[in-house]
Coordinates of C-alpha atoms in Angstrom, one line a residue:
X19 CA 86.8 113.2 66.4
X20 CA 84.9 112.1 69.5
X21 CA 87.3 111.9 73.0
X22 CA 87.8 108.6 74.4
X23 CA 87.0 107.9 78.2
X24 CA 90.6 108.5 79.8
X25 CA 91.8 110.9 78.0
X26 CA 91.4 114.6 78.9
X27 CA 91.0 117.8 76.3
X28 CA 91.5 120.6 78.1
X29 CA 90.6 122.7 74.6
X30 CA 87.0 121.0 74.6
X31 CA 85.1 118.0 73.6
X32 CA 83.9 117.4 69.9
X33 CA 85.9 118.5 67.0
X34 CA 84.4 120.9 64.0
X35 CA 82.6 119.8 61.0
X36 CA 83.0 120.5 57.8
X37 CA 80.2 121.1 55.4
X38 CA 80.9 122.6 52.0
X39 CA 84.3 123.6 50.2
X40 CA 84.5 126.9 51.2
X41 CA 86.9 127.6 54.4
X42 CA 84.1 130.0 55.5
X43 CA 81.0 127.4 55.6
X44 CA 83.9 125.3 57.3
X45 CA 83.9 127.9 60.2
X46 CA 80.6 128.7 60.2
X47 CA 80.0 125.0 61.1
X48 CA 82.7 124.2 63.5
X49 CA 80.8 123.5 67.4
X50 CA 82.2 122.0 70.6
X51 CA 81.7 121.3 73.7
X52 CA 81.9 123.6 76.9
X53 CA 85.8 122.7 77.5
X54 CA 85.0 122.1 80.9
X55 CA 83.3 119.4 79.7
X56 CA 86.4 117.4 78.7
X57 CA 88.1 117.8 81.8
X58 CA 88.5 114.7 84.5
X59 CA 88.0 116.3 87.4
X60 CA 84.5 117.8 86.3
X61 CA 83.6 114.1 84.8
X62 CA 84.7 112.8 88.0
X63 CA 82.9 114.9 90.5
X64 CA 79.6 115.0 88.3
X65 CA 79.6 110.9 87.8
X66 CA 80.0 110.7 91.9
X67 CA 77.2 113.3 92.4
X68 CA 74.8 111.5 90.2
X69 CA 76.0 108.2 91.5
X70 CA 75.1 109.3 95.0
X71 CA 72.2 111.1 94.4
X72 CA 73.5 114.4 95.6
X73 CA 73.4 117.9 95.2
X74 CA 77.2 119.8 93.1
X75 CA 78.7 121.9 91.4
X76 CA 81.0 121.4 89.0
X77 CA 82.1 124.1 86.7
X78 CA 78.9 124.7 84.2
X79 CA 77.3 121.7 85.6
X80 CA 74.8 121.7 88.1
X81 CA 73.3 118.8 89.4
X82 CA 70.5 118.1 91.7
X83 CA 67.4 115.1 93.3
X84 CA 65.5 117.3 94.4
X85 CA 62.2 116.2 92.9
X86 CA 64.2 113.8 90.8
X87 CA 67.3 113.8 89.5
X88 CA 68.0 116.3 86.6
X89 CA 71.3 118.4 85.6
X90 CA 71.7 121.8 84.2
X91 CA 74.6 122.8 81.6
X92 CA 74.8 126.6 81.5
X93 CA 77.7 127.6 78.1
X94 CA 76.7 124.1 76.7
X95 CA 78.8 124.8 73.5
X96 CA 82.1 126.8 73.5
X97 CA 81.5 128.6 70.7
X98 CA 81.0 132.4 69.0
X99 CA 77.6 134.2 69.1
X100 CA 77.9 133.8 65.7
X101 CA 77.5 130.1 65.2
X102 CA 74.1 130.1 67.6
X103 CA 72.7 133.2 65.1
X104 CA 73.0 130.9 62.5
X105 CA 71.9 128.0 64.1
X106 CA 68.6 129.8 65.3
X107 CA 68.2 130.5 61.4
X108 CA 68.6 127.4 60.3
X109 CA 66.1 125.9 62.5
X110 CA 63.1 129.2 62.1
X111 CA 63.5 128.1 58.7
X112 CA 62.6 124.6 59.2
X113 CA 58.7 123.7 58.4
X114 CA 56.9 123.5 61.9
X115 CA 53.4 121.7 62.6
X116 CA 51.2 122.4 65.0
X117 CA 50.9 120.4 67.7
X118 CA 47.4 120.2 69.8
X119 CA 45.9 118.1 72.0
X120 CA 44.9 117.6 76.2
X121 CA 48.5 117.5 77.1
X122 CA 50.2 120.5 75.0
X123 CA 49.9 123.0 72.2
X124 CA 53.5 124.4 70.8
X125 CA 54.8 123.8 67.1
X126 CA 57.3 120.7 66.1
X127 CA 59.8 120.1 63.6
X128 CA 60.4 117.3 62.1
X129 CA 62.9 114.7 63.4
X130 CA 66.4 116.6 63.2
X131 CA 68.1 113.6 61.9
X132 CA 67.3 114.0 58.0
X133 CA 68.2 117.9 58.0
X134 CA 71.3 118.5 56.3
X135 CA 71.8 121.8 57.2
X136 CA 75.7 122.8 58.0
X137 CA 75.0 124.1 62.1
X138 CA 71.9 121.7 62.5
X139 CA 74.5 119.1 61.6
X140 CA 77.0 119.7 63.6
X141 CA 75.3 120.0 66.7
X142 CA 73.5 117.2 66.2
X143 CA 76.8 115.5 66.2
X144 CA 78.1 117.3 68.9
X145 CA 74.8 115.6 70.6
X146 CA 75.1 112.0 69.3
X147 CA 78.3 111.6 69.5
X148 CA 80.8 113.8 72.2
X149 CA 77.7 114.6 74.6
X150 CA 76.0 111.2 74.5
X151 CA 79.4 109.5 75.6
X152 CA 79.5 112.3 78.4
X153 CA 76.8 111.6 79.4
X154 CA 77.0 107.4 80.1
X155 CA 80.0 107.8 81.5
X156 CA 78.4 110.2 83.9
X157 CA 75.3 108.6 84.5
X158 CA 76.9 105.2 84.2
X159 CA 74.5 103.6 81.7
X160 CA 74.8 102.1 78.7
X161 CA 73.4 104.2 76.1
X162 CA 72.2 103.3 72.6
X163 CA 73.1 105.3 69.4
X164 CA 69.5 106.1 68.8
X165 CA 68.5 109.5 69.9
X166 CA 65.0 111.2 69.3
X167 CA 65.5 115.1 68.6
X168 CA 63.6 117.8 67.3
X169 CA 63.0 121.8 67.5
X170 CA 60.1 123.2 69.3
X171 CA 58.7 126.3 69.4
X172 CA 56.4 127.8 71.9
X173 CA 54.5 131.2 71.6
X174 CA 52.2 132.6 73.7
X175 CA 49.9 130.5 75.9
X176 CA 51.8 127.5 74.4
X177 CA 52.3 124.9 77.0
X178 CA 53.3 121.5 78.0
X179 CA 51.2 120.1 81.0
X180 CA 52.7 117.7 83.4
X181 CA 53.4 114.4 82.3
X182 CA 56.4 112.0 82.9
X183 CA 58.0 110.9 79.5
X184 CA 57.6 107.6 79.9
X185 CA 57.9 105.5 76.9
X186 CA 59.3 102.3 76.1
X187 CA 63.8 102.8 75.5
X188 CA 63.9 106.5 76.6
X189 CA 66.1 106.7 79.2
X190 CA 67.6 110.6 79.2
X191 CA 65.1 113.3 78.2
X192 CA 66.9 116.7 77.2
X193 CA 66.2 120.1 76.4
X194 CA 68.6 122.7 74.8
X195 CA 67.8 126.4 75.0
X196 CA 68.1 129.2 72.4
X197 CA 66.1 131.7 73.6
X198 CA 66.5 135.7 73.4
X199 CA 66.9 136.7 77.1
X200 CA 64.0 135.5 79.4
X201 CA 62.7 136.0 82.3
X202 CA 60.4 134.4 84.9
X203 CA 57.4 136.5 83.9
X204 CA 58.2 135.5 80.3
X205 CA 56.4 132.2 81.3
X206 CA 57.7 129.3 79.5
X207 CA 59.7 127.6 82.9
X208 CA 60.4 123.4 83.0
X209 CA 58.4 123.1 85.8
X210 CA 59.4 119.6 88.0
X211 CA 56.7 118.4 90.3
X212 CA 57.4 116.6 94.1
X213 CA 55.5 113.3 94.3
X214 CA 53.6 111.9 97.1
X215 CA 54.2 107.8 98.6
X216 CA 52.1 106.9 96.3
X217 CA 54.0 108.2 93.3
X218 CA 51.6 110.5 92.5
X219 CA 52.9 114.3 91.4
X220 CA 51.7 117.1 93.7
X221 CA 53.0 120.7 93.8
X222 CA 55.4 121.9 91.9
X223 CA 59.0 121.9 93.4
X224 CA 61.5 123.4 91.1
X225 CA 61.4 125.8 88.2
X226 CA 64.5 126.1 85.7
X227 CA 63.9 129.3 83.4
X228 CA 65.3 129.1 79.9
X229 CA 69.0 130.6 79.5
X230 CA 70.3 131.0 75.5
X231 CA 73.3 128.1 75.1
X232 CA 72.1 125.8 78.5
X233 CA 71.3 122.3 78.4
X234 CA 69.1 120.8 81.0
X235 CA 68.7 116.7 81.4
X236 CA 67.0 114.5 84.0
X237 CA 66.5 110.8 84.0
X238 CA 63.1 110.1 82.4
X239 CA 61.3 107.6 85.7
X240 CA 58.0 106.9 87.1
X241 CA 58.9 110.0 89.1
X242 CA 60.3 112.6 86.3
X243 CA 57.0 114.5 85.9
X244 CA 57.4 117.9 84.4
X245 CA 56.3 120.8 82.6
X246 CA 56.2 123.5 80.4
X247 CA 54.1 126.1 81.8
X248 CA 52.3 128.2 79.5
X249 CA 53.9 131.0 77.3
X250 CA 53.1 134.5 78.8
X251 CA 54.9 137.0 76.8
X252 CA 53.4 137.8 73.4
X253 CA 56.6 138.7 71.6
X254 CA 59.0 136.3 72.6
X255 CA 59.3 132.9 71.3
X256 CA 60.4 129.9 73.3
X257 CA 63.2 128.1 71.0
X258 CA 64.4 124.7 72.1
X259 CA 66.1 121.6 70.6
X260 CA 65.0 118.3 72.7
X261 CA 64.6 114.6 72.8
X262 CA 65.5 111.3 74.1
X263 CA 68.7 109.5 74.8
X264 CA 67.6 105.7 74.3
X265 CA 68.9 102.9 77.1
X266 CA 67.2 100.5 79.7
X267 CA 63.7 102.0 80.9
X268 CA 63.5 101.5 85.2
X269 CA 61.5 99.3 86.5
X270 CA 57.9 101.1 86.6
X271 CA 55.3 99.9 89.7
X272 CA 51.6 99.8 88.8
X273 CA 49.6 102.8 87.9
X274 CA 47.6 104.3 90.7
X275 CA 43.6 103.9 89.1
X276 CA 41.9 107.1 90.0
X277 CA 38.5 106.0 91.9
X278 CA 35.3 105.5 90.6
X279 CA 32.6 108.4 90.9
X280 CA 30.3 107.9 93.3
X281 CA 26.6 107.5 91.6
X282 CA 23.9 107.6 92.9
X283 CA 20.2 107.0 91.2
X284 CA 17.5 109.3 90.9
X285 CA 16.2 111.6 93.8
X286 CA 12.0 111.6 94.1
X287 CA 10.9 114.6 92.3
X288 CA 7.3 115.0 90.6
X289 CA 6.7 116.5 86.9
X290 CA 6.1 119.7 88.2
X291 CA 9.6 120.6 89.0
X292 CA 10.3 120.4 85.4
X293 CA 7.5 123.0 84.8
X294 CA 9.7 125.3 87.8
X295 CA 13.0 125.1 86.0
X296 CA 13.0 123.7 82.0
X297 CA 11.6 126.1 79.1
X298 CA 9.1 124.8 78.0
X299 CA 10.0 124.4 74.5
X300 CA 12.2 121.5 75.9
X301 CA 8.7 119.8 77.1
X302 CA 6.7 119.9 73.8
X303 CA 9.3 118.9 71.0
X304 CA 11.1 115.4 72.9
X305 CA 10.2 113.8 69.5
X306 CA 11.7 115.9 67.0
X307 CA 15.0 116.4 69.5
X308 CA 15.4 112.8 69.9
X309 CA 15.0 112.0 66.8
X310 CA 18.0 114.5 66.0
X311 CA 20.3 113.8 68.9
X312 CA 19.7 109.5 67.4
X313 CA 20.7 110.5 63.9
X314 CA 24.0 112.4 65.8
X315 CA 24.5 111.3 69.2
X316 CA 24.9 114.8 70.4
X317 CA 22.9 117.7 70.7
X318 CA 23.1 121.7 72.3
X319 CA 19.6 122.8 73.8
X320 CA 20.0 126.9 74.2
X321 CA 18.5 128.9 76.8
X322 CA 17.6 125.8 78.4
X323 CA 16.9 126.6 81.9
X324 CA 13.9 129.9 82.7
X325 CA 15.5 133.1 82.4
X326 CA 14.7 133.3 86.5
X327 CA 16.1 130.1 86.9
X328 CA 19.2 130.7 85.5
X329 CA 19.7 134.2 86.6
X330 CA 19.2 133.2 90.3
X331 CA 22.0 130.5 89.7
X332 CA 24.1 133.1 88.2
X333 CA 23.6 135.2 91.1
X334 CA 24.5 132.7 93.5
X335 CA 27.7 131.4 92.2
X336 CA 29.2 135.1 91.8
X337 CA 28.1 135.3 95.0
X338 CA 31.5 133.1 96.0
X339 CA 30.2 131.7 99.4
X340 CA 30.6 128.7 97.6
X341 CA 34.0 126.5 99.4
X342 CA 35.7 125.1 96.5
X343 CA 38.8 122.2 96.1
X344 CA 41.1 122.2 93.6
X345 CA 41.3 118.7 92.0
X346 CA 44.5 116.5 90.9
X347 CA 46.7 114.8 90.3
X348 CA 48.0 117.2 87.5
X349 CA 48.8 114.7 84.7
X350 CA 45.2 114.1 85.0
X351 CA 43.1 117.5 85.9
X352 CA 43.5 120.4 87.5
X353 CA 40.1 122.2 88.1
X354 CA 38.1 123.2 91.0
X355 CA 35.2 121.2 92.3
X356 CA 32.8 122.4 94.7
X357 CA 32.4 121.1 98.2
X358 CA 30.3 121.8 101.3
X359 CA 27.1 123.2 102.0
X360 CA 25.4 125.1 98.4
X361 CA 23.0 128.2 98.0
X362 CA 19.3 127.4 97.6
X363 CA 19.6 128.0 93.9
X364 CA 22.8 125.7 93.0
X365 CA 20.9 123.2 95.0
X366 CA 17.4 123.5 93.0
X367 CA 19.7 123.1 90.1
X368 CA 21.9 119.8 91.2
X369 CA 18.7 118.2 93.0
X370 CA 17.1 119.1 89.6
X371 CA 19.6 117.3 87.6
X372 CA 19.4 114.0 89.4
X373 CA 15.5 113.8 89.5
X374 CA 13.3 111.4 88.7
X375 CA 11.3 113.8 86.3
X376 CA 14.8 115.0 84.8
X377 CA 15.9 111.6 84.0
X378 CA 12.5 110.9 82.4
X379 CA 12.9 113.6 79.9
X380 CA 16.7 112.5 79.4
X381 CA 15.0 109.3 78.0
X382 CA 12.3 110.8 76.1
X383 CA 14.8 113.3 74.6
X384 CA 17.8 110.9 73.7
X385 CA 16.0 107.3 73.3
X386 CA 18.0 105.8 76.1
X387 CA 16.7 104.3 78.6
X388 CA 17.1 106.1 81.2
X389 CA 13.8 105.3 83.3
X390 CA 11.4 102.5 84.0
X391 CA 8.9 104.3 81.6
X392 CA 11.1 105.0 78.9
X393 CA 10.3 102.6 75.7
X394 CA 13.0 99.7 75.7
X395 CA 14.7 100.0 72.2
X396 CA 16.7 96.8 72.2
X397 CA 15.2 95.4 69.0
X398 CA 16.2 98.6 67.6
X399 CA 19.5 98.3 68.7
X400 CA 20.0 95.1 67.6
X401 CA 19.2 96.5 63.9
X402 CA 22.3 99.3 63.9
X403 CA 24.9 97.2 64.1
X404 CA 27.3 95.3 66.1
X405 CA 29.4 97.5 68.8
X406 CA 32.4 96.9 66.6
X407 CA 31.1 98.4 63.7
X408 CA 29.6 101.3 65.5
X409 CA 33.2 102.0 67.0
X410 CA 34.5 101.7 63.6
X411 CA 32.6 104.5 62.3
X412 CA 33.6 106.9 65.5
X413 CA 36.8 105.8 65.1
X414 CA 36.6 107.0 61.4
X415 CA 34.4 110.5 62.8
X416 CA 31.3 110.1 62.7
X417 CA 28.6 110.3 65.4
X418 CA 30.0 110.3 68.7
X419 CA 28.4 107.2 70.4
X420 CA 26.4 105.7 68.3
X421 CA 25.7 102.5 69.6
X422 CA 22.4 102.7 71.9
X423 CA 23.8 99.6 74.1
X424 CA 26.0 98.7 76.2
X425 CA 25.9 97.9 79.7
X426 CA 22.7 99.7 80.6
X427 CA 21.2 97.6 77.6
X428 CA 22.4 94.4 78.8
X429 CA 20.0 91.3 78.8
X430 CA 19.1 92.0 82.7
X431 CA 16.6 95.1 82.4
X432 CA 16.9 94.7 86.3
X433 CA 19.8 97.4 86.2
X434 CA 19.0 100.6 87.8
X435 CA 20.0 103.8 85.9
X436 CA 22.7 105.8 87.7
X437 CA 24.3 109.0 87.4
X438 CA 27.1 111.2 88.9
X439 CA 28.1 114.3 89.0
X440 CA 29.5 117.9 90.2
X441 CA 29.7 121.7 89.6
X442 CA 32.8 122.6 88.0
X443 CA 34.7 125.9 88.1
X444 CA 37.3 126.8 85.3
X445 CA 39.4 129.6 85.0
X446 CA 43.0 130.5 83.9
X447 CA 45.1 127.5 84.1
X448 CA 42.6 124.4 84.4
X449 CA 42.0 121.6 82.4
X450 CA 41.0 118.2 82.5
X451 CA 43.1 115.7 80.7
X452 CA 42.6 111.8 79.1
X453 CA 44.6 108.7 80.4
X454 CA 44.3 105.2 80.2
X455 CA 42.8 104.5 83.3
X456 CA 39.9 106.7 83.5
X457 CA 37.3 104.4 85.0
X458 CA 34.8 106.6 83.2
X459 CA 35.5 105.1 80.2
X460 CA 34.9 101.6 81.0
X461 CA 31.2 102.3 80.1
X462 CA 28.7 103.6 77.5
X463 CA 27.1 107.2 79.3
X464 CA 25.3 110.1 78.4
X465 CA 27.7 113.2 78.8
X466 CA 25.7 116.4 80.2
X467 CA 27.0 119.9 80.8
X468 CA 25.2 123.1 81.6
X469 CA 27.3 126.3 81.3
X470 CA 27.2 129.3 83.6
X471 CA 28.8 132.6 83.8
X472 CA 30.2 132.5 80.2
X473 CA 29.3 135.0 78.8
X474 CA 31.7 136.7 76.2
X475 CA 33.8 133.3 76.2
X476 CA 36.0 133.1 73.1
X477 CA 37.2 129.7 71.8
X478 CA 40.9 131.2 72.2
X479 CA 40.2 130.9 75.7
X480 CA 40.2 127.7 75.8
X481 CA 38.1 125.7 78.3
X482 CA 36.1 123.8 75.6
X483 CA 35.6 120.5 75.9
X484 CA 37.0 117.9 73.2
X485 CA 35.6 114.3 72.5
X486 CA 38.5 112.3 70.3
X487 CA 38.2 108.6 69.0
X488 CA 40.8 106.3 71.1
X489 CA 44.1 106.0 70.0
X490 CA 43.4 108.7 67.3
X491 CA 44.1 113.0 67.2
X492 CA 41.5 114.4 65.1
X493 CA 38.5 115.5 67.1
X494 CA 34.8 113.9 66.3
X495 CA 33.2 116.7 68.6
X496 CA 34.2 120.1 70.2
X497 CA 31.4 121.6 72.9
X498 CA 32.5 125.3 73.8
X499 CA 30.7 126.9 76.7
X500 CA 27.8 129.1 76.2
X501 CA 25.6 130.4 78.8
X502 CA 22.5 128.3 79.8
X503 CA 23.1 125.8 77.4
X504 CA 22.7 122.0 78.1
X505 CA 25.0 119.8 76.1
X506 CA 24.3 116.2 75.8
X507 CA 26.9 113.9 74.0
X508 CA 26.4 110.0 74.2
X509 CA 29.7 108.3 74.2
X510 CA 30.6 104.9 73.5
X511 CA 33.9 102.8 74.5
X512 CA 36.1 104.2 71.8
X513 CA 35.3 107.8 72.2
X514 CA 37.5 109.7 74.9
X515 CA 37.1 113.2 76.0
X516 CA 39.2 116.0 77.7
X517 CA 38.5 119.8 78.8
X518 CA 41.1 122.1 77.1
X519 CA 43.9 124.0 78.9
X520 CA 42.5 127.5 79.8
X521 CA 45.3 130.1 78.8
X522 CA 46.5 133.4 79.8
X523 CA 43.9 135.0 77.0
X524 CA 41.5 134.2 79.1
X525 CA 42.2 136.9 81.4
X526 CA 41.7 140.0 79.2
X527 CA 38.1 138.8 79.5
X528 CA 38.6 138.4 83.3
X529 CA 39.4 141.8 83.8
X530 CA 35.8 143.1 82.3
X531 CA 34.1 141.2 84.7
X532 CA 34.2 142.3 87.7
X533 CA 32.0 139.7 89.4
X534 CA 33.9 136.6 88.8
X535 CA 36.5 134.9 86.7
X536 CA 36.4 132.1 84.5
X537 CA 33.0 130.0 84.3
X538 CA 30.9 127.6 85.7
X539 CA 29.5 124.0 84.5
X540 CA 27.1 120.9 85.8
X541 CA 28.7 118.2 84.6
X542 CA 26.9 114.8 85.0
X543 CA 27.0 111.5 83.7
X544 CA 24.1 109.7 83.1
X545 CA 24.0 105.5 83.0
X546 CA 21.4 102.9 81.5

């Protein structure tokens, strides 16, 4: 029995469900609602809250703006300790897949809606049904009976990073909690984020930790970006049952485009300073690595700088007279970047990276032409394959980029070749993710990283770099960081990339080193 809109039940919304013969599987499955929940005054006094966007009160509800409107429901259901055991059963019992990608990693369930177990199903109804109606009468729109739910779990250093919901029909995201008692330190915290004028999210404003029995729902707009911040406790696992209520999506402005990297093309710089810096096994074999890095469109060149090279770059980054700023917005990146004035060494390094000489040996070690005196391999080109095809076959994982065109190619040999690039710094809690509107993908480009200060870095760390097909989840190429390697990865239109979340494991390793945290990489981007 659901409650109709003007009438009140003081003993609580929803009525139990049955499942079974037994009288016993028919109490074990009985669930309401908090009976505050069916009373006027509270529907009242929420609905004009929400209406006018203000702060209250009322009983177990909690309402709030402030980043964006949301609402906590502390004793969501009225019912036994008992009934939650069992739910909590029900639902550890339920197969679980792992979910990983740029944006999260945390196990799923399937869509709740096919389980037939007796205290999944009734509070599933309890949501559908008594809750849902609450809810549009409180909110005041017109909800539809579809509604997205499953069960997640989240161990440790699982996490959801900042993003806003957004999908066509979802109109009320929601999260209920049945969690053994937590704490802040426990990690694990919906995170909401204030936003700027433009829309943009900046720091975060609000933090709602995870209480056993509440229910916490905001209106999913261009503004609802959130988080789950990462897992911290090792024991403890982060139980939830969420989804969407489906009803007329707002009205979403245009997407602010992040800006285009500044390029630049190459700096004046004879042969010689490749003799100062490269080993010189990188100078006598450019035929047999190209050759390999055209058969795979990717390649790893260890110990790739001198030993004194390296070690005086080392030395000057754990130095840490280096200013650095911490990049956003976070439903894109989060990593530091480094500004200012560099030491002698970091600037041999960068100034060595954008050389003439360098991008020379780019071309005579990948094919590409990436200089005036690199061979023009257009007919070649023209004998793999259309770009299509050559997606195709990323798209299906193989090479990563393996189309040697594009717009550097282009009819027009009058185009300069351009790079950009910075030194990155990553340590506990960075990461870079994809999105639609990275203007780096607009183009085919040669990816380069060279990795500093990461020595001892396990893959559990995170911090990795992942290159995907568009559109798809299973991952053509992973590039982990390893000290004084140079990583070159051509990517094509289809191919999208991302620099995994660095988690709390990381800083176990942080600890043994005394001079700095995290690592170090020059990242460039090379153009035809």
């Amino acid at each position: 029995m659901s409650w109709k809109r003007q009438k009140r039940l003081p003993e609580g919304v929803g009525a139990g469900i049955a499942v079974g013969g037994s009288k016993k599987s028919r109490r074990e499955a009985e669930v309401r609602l908090a009976a505050a929940l069916g009373e006027q005054s509270v529907r009242e006094e929420a609905r004009r809250a929400w209406e006018g966007r203000e702060a209250a009160r009322c009983g177990p509800v909690t309402l709030d703006c402030v980043p964006f409107q949301h609402c906590v429901i502390h004793s969501f259901i009225q019912n036994t300790d008992y009934f939650l055991d069992k739910l909590n059963l029900e639902l550890m019992t339920l197969k679980f897949n792992e979910k990983s990608n740029d944006l999260y990693k945390f196990q799923q369930s399937g869509d709740l809606k096919s389980i037939r177990d007796p205290h999944i199903c009734a509070l599933r109804k309890v949501l559908f049904e008594d809750f849902r109606q609450w809810l549009s009468e409180v909110t005041n729109v017109a909800l539809e009976t579809t509604v997205d739910v499953s069960c997640a779990k989240y161990s440790y250093t699982d996490v959801l990073l900042c993003h806003d919901d957004e999908l066509e029909g979802r109109r009320f995201a929601f999260i209920y909690y049945l969690v053994p008692e937590w704490t802040k330190a426990d990690g694990g915290s919906l995170d909401l984020y204030s936003t700027d004028e433009l829309g943009q999210p900046g720091p975060i404003a609000k933090s709602l930790i995870p209480s056993k029995n509440t229910l916490v729902f905001f209106e999913v707009s261009p503004v609802s970006f959130h988080q789950v911040s990462e897992v911290l406790n090792e024991t403890k696992c982060r139980l939830s049952v969420s989804g969407w209520f489906h009803g007329p999506s707002l009205e979403r402005p245009p997407r602010v485009l992040d800006p285009v990297p500044v390029r630049s093309s190459h700096i004046h710089h004879d042969h010689e300073l490749l003799h100062e810096w490269i080993n010189p096994l990188y100078l006598t074999q450019e035929d047999q690595i190209q050759k390999k890095f055209e058969d795979e469109s990717e390649i790893l060149l260890k110990d790739f700088l001198k030993e004194e090279k390296f070690s005086a770059v080392c030395a000057a980054l754990e130095a840490q007279t280096i200013e650095w700023e911490l990049l956003g917005p976070p439903n894109r990146r989060c990593y530091k970047t480094a500004t200012g004035e560099l030491p002698d060494a970091v600037t041999g390094c960068m100034e060595l990276l954008r050389s003439e000489a360098f991008f020379l040996l780019l071309s005579n070690l990948t094919g590409l032409k990436l200089h005036s005196l690199a061979p023009n391999n257009e007919e070649s080109d023209e004998e793999e394959g259309s770009s299509q095809s050559n997606a195709n076959t990323s798209a299906q994982g193989g090479a990563v980029g393996v189309e040697k065109s594009g717009p550097g190619a282009e009819a027009g040999s009058d185009r300069v070749p351009m790079c950009s690039g910075e030194l990155r710094h990553w340590e506990h809690g960075h990461y870079k993710m994809i999105h639609d509107h990275d203007p780096e993908q607009e183009e085919f480009a040669l990816d380069l990283q060279l990795f500093c200060g990461c020595g001892d870095w396990d893959m559990d760390y995170g911090g990795f770099t992942s290159y995907i097909a568009k559109e798809e989840d299973e991952e053509l190429l992973t590039v982990y960081p390893e000290d004084n390697c140079l990583a070159l990865v051509y990517r094509d239109k289809e191919t999208m990339r991302f620099v995994k979340h660095v988690n709390h494991r990381s800083l176990h390793r942080d600890a043994n080193c005394s001079n700095h945290k995290g690592f170090w990489d020059f990242a460039f981007v090379y153009y035809e």
